[in-house]
Short mmCIF file of C-alpha atoms and ligand atoms in Angstrom, two decimals:
data_model
loop_
_atom_site.label_atom_id
_atom_site.label_comp_id
_atom_site.label_asym_id
_atom_site.label_seq_id
_atom_site.Cartn_x
_atom_site.Cartn_y
_atom_site.Cartn_z
CA UNK A 130 -6.40 40.36 -0.05
CA UNK A 131 -7.13 36.84 -1.40
CA UNK A 132 -9.79 35.03 0.42
CA UNK A 133 -10.68 31.37 0.20
CA UNK A 134 -14.35 31.01 1.34
CA UNK A 135 -15.04 27.31 2.32
CA UNK A 136 -18.74 26.05 2.63
CA UNK A 137 -20.94 23.13 1.76
CA UNK A 138 -23.74 25.12 0.06
CA UNK A 139 -23.86 28.10 -2.39
CA UNK A 140 -27.23 29.87 -3.68
CA UNK A 141 -28.53 29.36 -6.32
CA UNK A 142 -26.60 25.98 -6.71
CA UNK A 143 -27.38 24.14 -3.79
CA UNK A 144 -29.30 25.58 -0.80
CA UNK A 145 -30.81 23.68 2.14
CA UNK A 146 -31.33 26.88 4.39
CA UNK A 147 -29.98 30.55 4.92
CA UNK A 148 -26.49 29.43 4.80
CA UNK A 149 -26.59 29.20 1.02
CA UNK A 150 -28.04 32.66 0.73
CA UNK A 151 -25.18 33.89 2.71
CA UNK A 152 -22.27 32.24 1.01
CA UNK A 153 -23.85 32.95 -2.49
CA UNK A 154 -24.12 36.76 -1.85
CA UNK A 155 -20.79 37.48 0.01
CA UNK A 156 -18.09 36.87 -2.53
CA UNK A 157 -19.45 39.73 -4.84
CA UNK A 158 -19.94 42.03 -1.83
CA UNK A 159 -16.39 41.08 -0.70
CA UNK A 160 -15.08 41.84 -4.11
CA UNK A 161 -16.69 45.24 -4.08
CA UNK A 162 -15.03 45.71 -0.82
CA UNK A 163 -11.60 45.18 -2.36
CA UNK A 164 -11.22 41.34 -1.67
CA UNK A 165 -10.18 38.79 -4.27
CA UNK A 166 -12.47 35.82 -3.39
CA UNK A 167 -12.68 32.18 -4.62
CA UNK A 168 -14.76 29.59 -2.99
CA UNK A 169 -14.13 25.90 -2.38
CA UNK A 170 -17.08 23.56 -2.62
CA UNK A 171 -17.67 19.75 -2.47
CA UNK A 172 -18.33 18.40 -5.89
CA UNK A 173 -22.01 17.53 -5.19
CA UNK A 174 -23.94 16.98 -8.23
CA UNK A 175 -25.79 20.32 -8.15
CA UNK A 176 -22.24 21.85 -7.92
CA UNK A 177 -20.52 20.11 -10.62
CA UNK A 178 -23.39 20.80 -12.83
CA UNK A 179 -22.88 24.43 -12.07
CA UNK A 180 -19.18 24.74 -12.74
CA UNK A 181 -17.84 25.48 -16.33
CA UNK A 182 -14.81 24.42 -17.83
CA UNK A 183 -13.43 22.80 -14.73
CA UNK A 184 -9.64 22.00 -15.04
CA UNK A 185 -7.63 19.65 -12.57
CA UNK A 186 -5.39 22.06 -10.50
CA UNK A 187 -3.81 19.73 -8.10
CA UNK A 188 -4.47 16.44 -6.17
CA UNK A 189 -3.51 15.27 -2.68
CA UNK A 190 -3.36 12.43 -0.51
CA UNK A 191 -6.26 12.09 1.87
CA UNK A 192 -5.41 10.60 5.25
CA UNK A 193 -7.04 7.16 4.21
CA UNK A 194 -4.81 6.86 1.27
CA UNK A 195 -7.01 7.86 -1.56
CA UNK A 196 -5.92 10.40 -4.05
CA UNK A 197 -8.43 13.46 -4.20
CA UNK A 198 -8.65 15.86 -7.12
CA UNK A 199 -9.34 19.59 -6.80
CA UNK A 200 -10.60 21.27 -10.01
CA UNK A 201 -10.96 25.01 -10.62
CA UNK A 202 -13.39 26.49 -12.89
CA UNK A 203 -16.17 29.36 -12.80
CA UNK A 204 -19.82 29.15 -11.40
CA UNK A 205 -21.78 31.04 -14.22
CA UNK A 206 -24.94 31.48 -11.90
CA UNK A 207 -23.14 33.04 -9.14
CA UNK A 208 -21.79 36.38 -9.35
CA UNK A 209 -18.25 37.02 -8.26
CA UNK A 210 -17.91 40.78 -8.76
CA UNK A 211 -16.17 40.80 -12.03
CA UNK A 212 -17.93 38.08 -14.00
CA UNK A 213 -18.86 34.66 -12.42
CA UNK A 214 -17.46 33.35 -9.25
CA UNK A 215 -14.11 31.31 -9.49
CA UNK A 216 -14.48 28.15 -7.69
CA UNK A 217 -12.50 25.14 -6.50
CA UNK A 218 -14.42 21.92 -6.33
CA UNK A 219 -13.43 18.99 -4.56
CA UNK A 220 -14.18 16.44 -7.18
CA UNK A 221 -14.44 13.04 -5.37
CA UNK A 222 -17.48 11.06 -6.64
CA UNK A 223 -17.19 8.36 -4.25
CA UNK A 224 -17.67 11.00 -1.43
CA UNK A 225 -20.06 13.50 -3.15
CA UNK A 226 -21.89 12.18 -6.15
CA UNK A 227 -25.17 11.31 -4.33
CA UNK A 228 -28.73 12.41 -5.23
CA UNK A 229 -30.84 14.38 -2.93
CA UNK A 230 -29.80 16.22 0.52
CA UNK A 231 -26.07 16.66 0.63
CA UNK A 232 -25.70 15.55 4.20
CA UNK A 233 -28.51 12.64 4.75
CA UNK A 234 -29.77 9.72 2.81
CA UNK A 235 -33.27 9.32 1.59
CA UNK A 236 -34.33 8.17 5.17
CA UNK A 237 -33.03 11.47 6.39
CA UNK A 238 -30.17 9.59 8.22
CA UNK A 239 -26.73 11.34 8.17
CA UNK A 240 -24.37 9.58 5.68
CA UNK A 241 -22.04 7.29 7.68
CA UNK A 242 -19.11 8.51 6.09
CA UNK A 243 -19.71 12.18 6.77
CA UNK A 244 -16.65 12.50 9.09
CA UNK A 245 -14.71 11.55 6.05
CA UNK A 246 -16.52 13.69 3.50
CA UNK A 247 -15.95 16.77 5.42
CA UNK A 248 -12.44 16.04 6.60
CA UNK A 249 -11.45 15.85 2.91
CA UNK A 250 -13.04 19.19 2.43
CA UNK A 251 -10.87 20.59 5.24
CA UNK A 252 -7.85 19.14 3.97
CA UNK A 253 -8.60 20.54 0.45
CA UNK A 254 -8.78 23.82 1.83
CA UNK A 255 -5.57 23.73 3.89
CA UNK A 256 -3.87 22.23 0.81
CA UNK A 257 -5.14 25.20 -1.18
CA UNK A 258 -3.66 27.39 1.62
CA UNK A 259 -0.32 25.76 0.99
CA UNK A 260 0.20 25.80 -2.64
CA UNK A 261 -1.89 23.34 -4.27
CA UNK A 262 -2.67 25.58 -7.09
CA UNK A 263 0.60 26.99 -8.36
CA UNK A 264 -1.05 30.24 -9.69
CA UNK A 265 -3.24 31.19 -6.72
CA UNK A 266 -3.09 30.83 -2.74
CA UNK A 267 -5.18 32.64 -0.31
CA UNK A 268 -4.08 35.07 2.23
CA UNK A 269 -6.92 33.65 4.44
CA UNK A 270 -9.42 30.89 4.65
CA UNK A 271 -12.98 31.63 5.69
CA UNK A 272 -15.12 28.93 6.45
CA UNK A 273 -18.89 28.34 7.12
CA UNK A 274 -20.36 26.10 9.78
CA UNK A 275 -19.39 22.56 10.95
CA UNK A 276 -18.61 21.38 7.43
CA UNK A 277 -15.74 23.78 7.29
CA UNK A 278 -14.50 23.55 10.99
CA UNK A 279 -11.84 20.92 10.29
CA UNK A 280 -10.27 23.11 8.01
CA UNK A 281 -9.28 25.60 10.58
CA UNK A 282 -7.69 22.50 12.52
CA UNK A 283 -5.91 21.63 9.54
CA UNK A 284 -4.50 24.79 8.84
CA UNK A 285 -3.55 25.35 12.47
CA UNK A 286 -1.95 21.70 12.72
CA UNK A 287 -0.38 21.79 9.21
CA UNK A 288 2.35 19.11 9.57
CA UNK A 289 5.11 21.25 7.86
CA UNK A 290 6.52 23.39 10.74
CA UNK A 291 8.40 25.66 8.38
CA UNK A 292 5.30 26.66 6.25
CA UNK A 293 3.74 30.05 6.23
CA UNK A 294 0.79 30.01 8.68
CA UNK A 295 -2.36 30.78 6.65
CA UNK A 296 -5.08 32.24 9.23
CA UNK A 297 -8.53 31.38 9.30
CA UNK A 298 -12.08 32.78 10.02
CA UNK A 299 -15.00 30.66 11.08
CA UNK A 300 -18.38 31.72 10.90
CA UNK A 301 -21.18 30.02 12.98
CA UNK A 302 -24.45 29.87 11.37
CA UNK A 303 -26.22 27.46 13.80
CA UNK A 304 -24.29 26.52 16.87
CA UNK A 305 -26.90 23.60 17.11
CA UNK A 306 -25.55 21.63 14.34
CA UNK A 307 -22.12 20.33 15.39
CA UNK A 308 -20.85 17.71 13.29
CA UNK A 309 -20.09 15.11 15.86
CA UNK A 310 -18.47 11.79 15.27
CA UNK A 311 -16.99 8.83 17.27
CA UNK A 312 -13.29 8.95 18.40
CA UNK A 313 -12.67 5.77 16.06
CA UNK A 314 -12.76 8.55 13.33
CA UNK A 315 -9.68 10.17 14.46
CA UNK A 316 -7.17 8.45 12.50
CA UNK A 317 -9.31 8.91 9.39
CA UNK A 318 -9.72 12.67 9.64
CA UNK A 319 -5.85 12.66 9.74
CA UNK A 320 -5.14 14.89 12.61
CA UNK A 321 -2.59 14.16 15.33
CA UNK A 322 -3.69 12.52 18.61
CA UNK A 323 -2.93 16.13 20.47
CA UNK A 324 -6.02 17.55 18.79
CA UNK A 325 -8.03 14.90 20.55
CA UNK A 326 -8.50 16.48 23.87
CA UNK A 327 -10.54 19.34 25.66
CA UNK A 328 -7.98 21.93 24.45
CA UNK A 329 -8.70 20.84 20.80
CA UNK A 330 -11.63 19.26 19.03
CA UNK A 331 -12.64 16.73 21.80
CA UNK A 332 -16.25 17.07 23.03
CA UNK A 333 -17.61 14.68 25.49
CA UNK A 334 -15.39 11.98 24.04
CA UNK A 335 -16.30 12.78 20.50
CA UNK A 336 -14.89 14.46 17.76
CA UNK A 337 -16.71 17.75 17.21
CA UNK A 338 -16.00 19.65 13.77
CA UNK A 339 -17.94 22.70 15.13
CA UNK A 340 -15.44 22.75 18.05
CA UNK A 341 -12.49 22.32 15.81
CA UNK A 342 -13.49 25.47 14.05
CA UNK A 343 -14.20 27.40 17.24
CA UNK A 344 -11.10 26.27 18.86
CA UNK A 345 -8.68 26.66 15.95
CA UNK A 346 -9.89 29.57 13.97
CA UNK A 347 -7.84 32.66 14.52
CA UNK A 348 -11.34 34.74 14.48
CA UNK A 349 -14.85 33.55 15.13
CA UNK A 350 -17.85 35.26 13.66
CA UNK A 351 -21.71 34.62 14.00
CA UNK A 352 -24.30 35.88 12.09
CA UNK A 353 -25.88 38.46 14.42
CA UNK A 354 -24.67 40.65 17.44
CA UNK A 355 -27.02 39.19 19.71
CA UNK A 356 -26.61 35.50 19.00
CA UNK A 357 -22.80 36.43 19.53
CA UNK A 358 -23.85 37.04 23.18
CA UNK A 359 -26.45 34.44 23.47
CA UNK A 360 -23.98 31.56 22.54
CA UNK A 361 -21.88 32.51 25.42
CA UNK A 362 -24.44 31.63 27.98
CA UNK A 363 -25.15 28.18 29.07
CA UNK A 364 -28.93 28.32 27.76
CA UNK A 365 -27.95 28.73 24.21
CA UNK A 366 -24.23 27.71 24.02
CA UNK A 367 -24.95 24.03 23.38
CA UNK A 368 -22.27 22.85 25.55
CA UNK A 369 -19.68 25.12 23.91
CA UNK A 370 -20.37 28.35 25.73
CA UNK A 371 -17.27 28.03 28.06
CA UNK A 372 -14.99 27.75 25.06
CA UNK A 373 -16.79 30.74 23.47
CA UNK A 374 -16.74 32.74 26.78
CA UNK A 375 -12.84 31.93 26.73
CA UNK A 376 -12.49 33.33 23.10
CA UNK A 377 -15.00 36.10 23.42
CA UNK A 378 -11.98 38.58 22.57
CA UNK A 379 -11.88 36.75 18.92
CA UNK A 380 -15.84 36.44 18.42
CA UNK A 381 -17.99 39.01 16.96
CA UNK A 382 -21.40 39.20 15.31
CA UNK A 383 -21.89 40.52 11.86
CA UNK A 384 -25.62 40.65 10.72
CA UNK A 385 -26.35 38.81 7.50
CA UNK A 386 -28.04 41.17 4.74
CA UNK A 387 -30.21 40.53 1.86
CA UNK A 388 -29.24 39.93 -1.68
CA UNK A 389 -31.03 42.72 -3.28
CA UNK A 390 -30.49 41.00 -6.89
CA UNK A 391 -32.72 38.10 -5.74
CA UNK A 392 -34.95 39.72 -3.03
CA UNK A 393 -36.41 42.80 -4.12
CA UNK A 394 -40.19 43.09 -4.84
CA UNK A 395 -39.58 45.87 -7.32
CA UNK A 396 -37.82 43.57 -9.60
CA UNK A 397 -38.65 40.18 -8.54
CA UNK A 398 -39.57 38.07 -11.43
CA UNK A 399 -41.45 35.46 -9.61
CA UNK A 400 -44.29 37.88 -8.74
CA UNK A 401 -47.42 38.54 -10.51
CA UNK A 402 -46.88 42.37 -10.07
CA UNK A 403 -43.99 44.22 -8.84
CA UNK A 404 -44.23 46.89 -6.13
CA UNK A 405 -42.18 48.97 -3.83
CA UNK A 406 -42.52 51.21 -0.92
CA UNK A 407 -43.84 54.04 -3.11
CA UNK A 408 -46.14 52.04 -5.15
CA UNK A 409 -47.44 49.24 -2.74
CA UNK A 410 -50.41 48.76 -5.14
CA UNK A 411 -48.88 45.86 -6.70
CA UNK A 412 -49.03 43.76 -3.25
CA UNK A 413 -52.85 43.64 -3.52
CA UNK A 414 -52.78 41.71 -6.65
CA UNK A 415 -50.03 39.43 -5.45
CA UNK A 416 -51.90 38.51 -2.28
CA UNK A 417 -54.95 37.75 -4.28
CA UNK A 418 -53.15 35.50 -6.60
CA UNK A 419 -51.47 33.71 -4.00
CA UNK A 420 -54.54 33.14 -2.09
CA UNK A 421 -56.34 31.71 -5.42
CA UNK A 422 -52.97 29.58 -6.14
CA UNK A 423 -52.99 28.26 -2.74
CA UNK A 424 -56.65 27.47 -2.44
CA UNK A 425 -57.29 29.96 0.13
CA UNK A 426 -60.49 32.08 0.24
CA UNK A 427 -59.93 35.17 -1.99
CA UNK A 428 -60.57 37.61 0.88
CA UNK A 429 -58.56 40.85 0.69
CA UNK A 430 -59.40 41.88 4.29
CA UNK A 431 -58.24 38.72 5.81
CA UNK A 432 -54.86 39.01 7.45
CA UNK A 433 -52.61 36.39 5.74
CA UNK A 434 -50.08 35.03 8.07
CA UNK A 435 -47.35 32.91 6.50
CA UNK A 436 -44.45 30.79 7.24
CA UNK A 437 -41.60 29.80 5.01
CA UNK A 438 -39.62 27.58 7.18
CA UNK A 439 -37.41 24.43 7.85
CA UNK A 440 -40.26 22.49 9.93
CA UNK A 441 -37.80 21.93 13.03
CA UNK A 442 -38.42 22.37 16.55
CA UNK A 443 -35.83 25.34 16.48
CA UNK A 444 -38.33 27.29 14.43
CA UNK A 445 -41.09 27.39 17.21
CA UNK A 446 -43.40 25.41 14.81
CA UNK A 447 -45.55 23.88 17.60
CA UNK A 448 -46.42 27.40 18.62
CA UNK A 449 -47.91 27.92 15.18
CA UNK A 450 -49.75 24.65 15.28
CA UNK A 451 -51.36 25.42 18.52
CA UNK A 452 -52.63 28.72 17.18
CA UNK A 453 -54.15 27.39 14.02
CA UNK A 454 -57.85 27.55 15.56
CA UNK A 455 -57.35 31.21 16.85
CA UNK A 456 -55.87 32.64 13.73
CA UNK A 457 -59.05 31.19 11.71
CA UNK A 458 -61.31 32.33 14.39
CA UNK A 459 -60.03 35.77 14.38
CA UNK A 460 -60.70 36.00 10.54
CA UNK A 461 -57.26 35.42 9.52
CA UNK A 462 -55.65 32.88 7.06
CA UNK A 463 -52.45 30.70 7.56
CA UNK A 464 -50.19 29.61 4.71
CA UNK A 465 -47.30 27.38 5.39
CA UNK A 466 -44.44 26.35 3.24
CA UNK A 467 -41.89 24.15 4.90
CA UNK A 468 -40.39 20.60 5.04
CA UNK A 469 -38.50 18.85 7.78
CA UNK A 470 -39.72 16.65 10.77
CA UNK A 471 -42.23 14.24 9.30
CA UNK A 472 -44.68 14.80 12.31
CA UNK A 473 -44.70 18.57 11.88
CA UNK A 474 -45.35 18.02 8.36
CA UNK A 475 -48.28 15.70 8.96
CA UNK A 476 -49.69 17.94 11.55
CA UNK A 477 -49.85 21.04 9.06
CA UNK A 478 -51.44 18.94 6.30
CA UNK A 479 -54.06 17.85 8.77
CA UNK A 480 -54.70 21.41 9.91
CA UNK A 481 -55.31 22.43 6.08
CA UNK A 482 -57.63 19.62 5.63
CA UNK A 483 -59.65 20.82 8.75
CA UNK A 484 -59.61 24.36 7.70
CA UNK A 485 -60.25 24.42 3.76
CA UNK A 486 -60.17 28.18 2.44
CA UNK A 487 -58.43 29.22 5.81
CA UNK A 488 -55.28 27.18 6.14
CA UNK A 489 -53.15 26.12 3.34
CA UNK A 490 -49.97 24.22 3.28
CA UNK A 491 -47.35 23.25 0.74
CA UNK A 492 -44.86 20.47 2.32
CA UNK A 493 -41.76 20.79 0.19
CA UNK A 494 -39.02 23.03 -1.05
CA UNK A 495 -40.06 25.57 -3.70
CA UNK A 496 -37.93 28.66 -3.96
CA UNK A 497 -40.34 30.54 -6.36
CA UNK A 498 -43.37 29.98 -4.17
CA UNK A 499 -41.15 31.45 -1.15
CA UNK A 500 -41.06 34.76 -3.10
CA UNK A 501 -44.64 35.00 -4.04
CA UNK A 502 -45.61 34.16 -0.34
CA UNK A 503 -43.44 37.03 1.18
CA UNK A 504 -44.96 39.24 -1.45
CA UNK A 505 -48.62 38.12 -1.03
CA UNK A 506 -48.74 37.81 2.67
CA UNK A 507 -49.31 40.34 5.34
CA UNK A 508 -47.37 38.66 8.11
CA UNK A 509 -44.19 36.57 8.17
CA UNK A 510 -44.16 34.42 11.24
CA UNK A 511 -40.79 33.70 13.00
CA UNK A 512 -41.44 32.42 16.72
CA UNK A 513 -38.37 30.64 16.99
CA UNK A 514 -36.90 29.25 20.01
CA UNK A 515 -33.36 30.47 19.00
CA UNK A 516 -32.42 32.15 15.65
CA UNK A 517 -28.69 32.87 14.83
CA UNK A 518 -29.74 35.64 12.36
CA UNK A 519 -32.77 34.63 10.26
CA UNK A 520 -33.33 35.92 7.05
CA UNK A 521 -37.11 35.32 6.34
CA UNK A 522 -38.03 38.30 8.59
CA UNK A 523 -35.72 40.58 6.60
CA UNK A 524 -37.50 39.22 3.41
CA UNK A 525 -40.77 39.77 4.86
CA UNK A 526 -39.71 43.45 5.80
CA UNK A 527 -38.77 44.03 2.14
CA UNK A 528 -41.77 42.70 0.82
CA UNK A 529 -44.40 44.37 3.04
CA UNK A 530 -45.11 41.12 5.18
CA UNK A 531 -44.64 42.28 8.66
CA UNK A 532 -42.38 40.01 10.68
CA UNK A 533 -43.86 38.57 13.95
CA UNK A 534 -41.06 37.23 15.63
CA UNK A 535 -39.66 36.03 19.01
CA UNK A 536 -36.98 38.58 20.28
CA UNK A 537 -34.04 36.30 20.09
CA UNK A 538 -31.05 36.23 18.09
CA UNK A 539 -31.03 38.15 14.79
CA UNK A 540 -34.63 38.61 15.13
CA UNK A 541 -34.21 40.88 18.09
CA UNK A 542 -31.57 42.72 16.15
CA UNK A 543 -33.89 43.48 13.04
CA UNK A 544 -37.38 43.89 13.97
CA UNK A 545 -38.64 46.81 16.22
CA UNK A 546 -42.14 45.78 17.89
CA UNK A 547 -44.83 48.08 17.27
CA UNK A 548 -46.11 49.80 20.33
CA UNK A 549 -47.65 53.38 20.86
CA UNK A 550 -43.95 55.01 21.24
CA UNK A 551 -42.46 53.21 18.14
CA UNK A 552 -45.70 53.85 16.15
CA UNK A 553 -45.25 57.37 17.00
CA UNK A 554 -41.61 57.93 16.04
CA UNK A 555 -42.21 55.66 13.33
CA UNK A 556 -39.31 53.10 14.12
CA UNK A 557 -41.99 50.15 14.47
CA UNK A 558 -41.48 47.46 11.84
CA UNK A 559 -42.96 44.47 13.10
CA UNK A 560 -44.38 42.52 16.42
CA UNK A 561 -42.07 41.19 18.79
CA UNK A 562 -42.81 38.83 21.62
CA UNK A 563 -40.60 37.22 24.33
CA UNK A 564 -41.68 34.27 26.29
CA UNK A 565 -41.65 30.87 24.23
CA UNK A 566 -45.18 30.14 25.14
CA UNK A 567 -48.53 29.68 23.58
CA UNK A 568 -49.94 32.50 25.30
CA UNK A 569 -47.19 34.99 24.65
CA UNK A 570 -47.42 33.84 20.79
CA UNK A 571 -51.04 34.20 20.64
CA UNK A 572 -51.05 37.53 22.29
CA UNK A 573 -48.80 38.52 19.70
CA UNK A 574 -51.10 37.33 16.95
CA UNK A 575 -53.83 39.30 18.60
CA UNK A 576 -51.73 42.47 18.47
CA UNK A 577 -51.11 41.98 14.75
CA UNK A 578 -54.62 41.51 13.96
CA UNK A 579 -55.62 44.48 16.03
CA UNK A 580 -52.84 46.46 14.06
CA UNK A 581 -54.17 45.07 10.91
CA UNK A 582 -57.68 46.53 11.47
CA UNK A 583 -56.20 49.84 11.87
CA UNK A 584 -55.08 50.27 8.13
CA UNK A 585 -53.31 53.68 8.47
CA UNK A 586 -51.25 52.46 11.29
CA UNK A 587 -50.58 49.41 9.44
CA UNK A 588 -49.51 51.11 6.21
CA UNK A 589 -47.05 53.22 8.25
CA UNK A 590 -45.40 50.06 10.00
CA UNK A 591 -45.25 48.46 6.59
CA UNK A 592 -43.56 51.43 5.04
CA UNK A 593 -40.92 51.49 7.87
CA UNK A 594 -40.33 47.77 7.43
CA UNK A 595 -39.94 48.28 3.55
CA UNK A 596 -37.41 51.04 3.90
CA UNK A 597 -34.85 49.15 6.02
CA UNK A 598 -31.78 48.39 4.34
CA UNK A 599 -29.74 45.14 4.92
CA UNK A 600 -26.84 45.71 2.79
CA UNK A 601 -24.32 43.14 1.82
CA UNK A 602 -21.65 45.76 1.15
CA UNK A 603 -22.00 46.90 4.81
CA UNK A 604 -21.61 43.25 6.02
CA UNK A 605 -18.61 42.68 3.81
CA UNK A 606 -16.98 45.85 5.16
CA UNK A 607 -17.16 44.21 8.61
CA UNK A 608 -15.73 40.85 7.29
CA UNK A 609 -12.88 42.95 5.55
CA UNK A 610 -11.95 44.49 8.97
CA UNK A 611 -11.85 41.12 10.68
CA UNK A 612 -9.61 39.84 7.73
CA UNK A 613 -7.34 43.10 8.24
CA UNK A 614 -6.79 42.47 11.77
CA UNK A 615 -5.38 39.00 10.88
CA UNK A 616 -3.28 39.60 7.63
CA UNK A 617 -2.64 43.13 8.28
CA UNK A 618 -3.34 44.63 4.79
P1 ADP B 142 -32.33 28.49 8.39
O1 ADP B 142 -31.05 28.71 7.78
O2 ADP B 142 -32.14 28.27 9.79
O3 ADP B 142 -33.31 27.38 7.79
P2 ADP B 142 -32.99 31.42 7.76
O4 ADP B 142 -34.12 32.15 7.88
O5 ADP B 142 -31.67 31.73 8.00
O6 ADP B 142 -33.13 29.74 8.41
O7 ADP B 142 -32.87 30.78 6.10
C1 ADP B 142 -33.99 29.98 5.47
C2 ADP B 142 -33.79 30.27 4.01
O8 ADP B 142 -34.44 29.15 3.41
C3 ADP B 142 -34.58 31.42 3.43
O9 ADP B 142 -34.00 31.95 2.25
C4 ADP B 142 -36.00 30.77 3.12
O10 ADP B 142 -36.67 31.50 2.25
C5 ADP B 142 -35.69 29.45 2.84
N1 ADP B 142 -36.48 28.34 2.86
C6 ADP B 142 -37.00 27.81 3.99
N2 ADP B 142 -37.88 26.74 3.97
C7 ADP B 142 -37.96 26.80 2.48
C8 ADP B 142 -39.14 26.04 1.73
N3 ADP B 142 -39.78 24.96 2.15
N4 ADP B 142 -38.99 26.44 0.48
C9 ADP B 142 -38.26 27.48 -0.05
N5 ADP B 142 -37.47 28.14 0.57
C10 ADP B 142 -37.29 27.85 1.87
#
């Protein structure tokens, strides 16, 4: 099966969140499951720098009359199964050669031409589906998140009625980010007027790239079974729950996994000392080093709570801010690595000033520090309002940092709450709370501290967590079965 994976980000070249971890790990797992995978990426500077010996394979005319180049090469730093991952890049400097965040300018405003940028990406996928590269064409296009949504519409509404129809799979990583644009962009995105209606990509008078994916893809997946259910409800459907309910037969949840080559405490080169479930001793040194590095008191017996996250309302960040005093008063420490909302950044920085030695905050994005934090902390906090899958609870589990999570989305699918029954049968892997309130979160914190004060029980829960396996091979097999339903191999 020849699969073209389409996304805006890919680890390790370009990452703003979990999407990149997934698109960077899935191709080699799909390869192991018998697929031939190539990816298509926008020619952002980090992508252009990471692609080797890129040759032009073709060009096509954008709806606004510009000729756009597609190149083909290999991504030396991304495993493709057999050697580096083969990649097409949409090499249009006018659209993609901008420093910083791929979607926003330095003032965090979405670029005014995002409709054009990601329409170009959608058309590039559709052209590759229809023979732009004389030597290779996909059996199926698999797009990720709203950036890829238009590809599903372009493939379905491909102007040549006699052409072979190339099916698409569309994966929702976060329904809240929808790619909405004013109707004046319709001509520019190059789709016929018929697409701009309720039975199409129109959403309350706007063009929705997310809806284009949901409406026109042959199959929809999302990144956990629970989120697949939640997005069909009014509360979590972001206005698209009706469409998702109507398409429920074509929708399924496939849980994300963890790339063992990147996230494994036994081999992780970012750590001062490696450790694993049978030899967890190295974690003590990782904690002590982390405390010193971050200016926290070097206290081995203080439960160290950590958060590695985008600082956004979705992540329940205000619950953590409201709990700072009680964490410190209970003898615990708080360490936050994150960036995002400017007010939240300021509030955390202030908390660190108010609690020297007890609270440490690093505003910014730092991949290596994230690894050291999972290794050195005792608890990973993820009190999200909603969470499509969440990767950090899985990293916490693997690195012996017990996840304290709200029981929503993928968090509900991956963490088992510690209570007397789950402690006894050794299924407990963390702490789960439900109400999105300060009281419920702080009670969960108290339960974590209490568990921490019982070292034998704590060690058992940690062991069960570290033994969890989140294998990409397993996830890839589920994607392959979705592909097979569409192309009948
Ligand atoms: P989301 O995709 O909603 O941001 P996920 O939990 O799915 O959340 O994925 C987040 C990814 O981004 C994880 O790999 C996490 O370690 C990483 N991450 C988030 N914030 C930072 C940061 N400030 N520095 C380093 N890594 C971060």
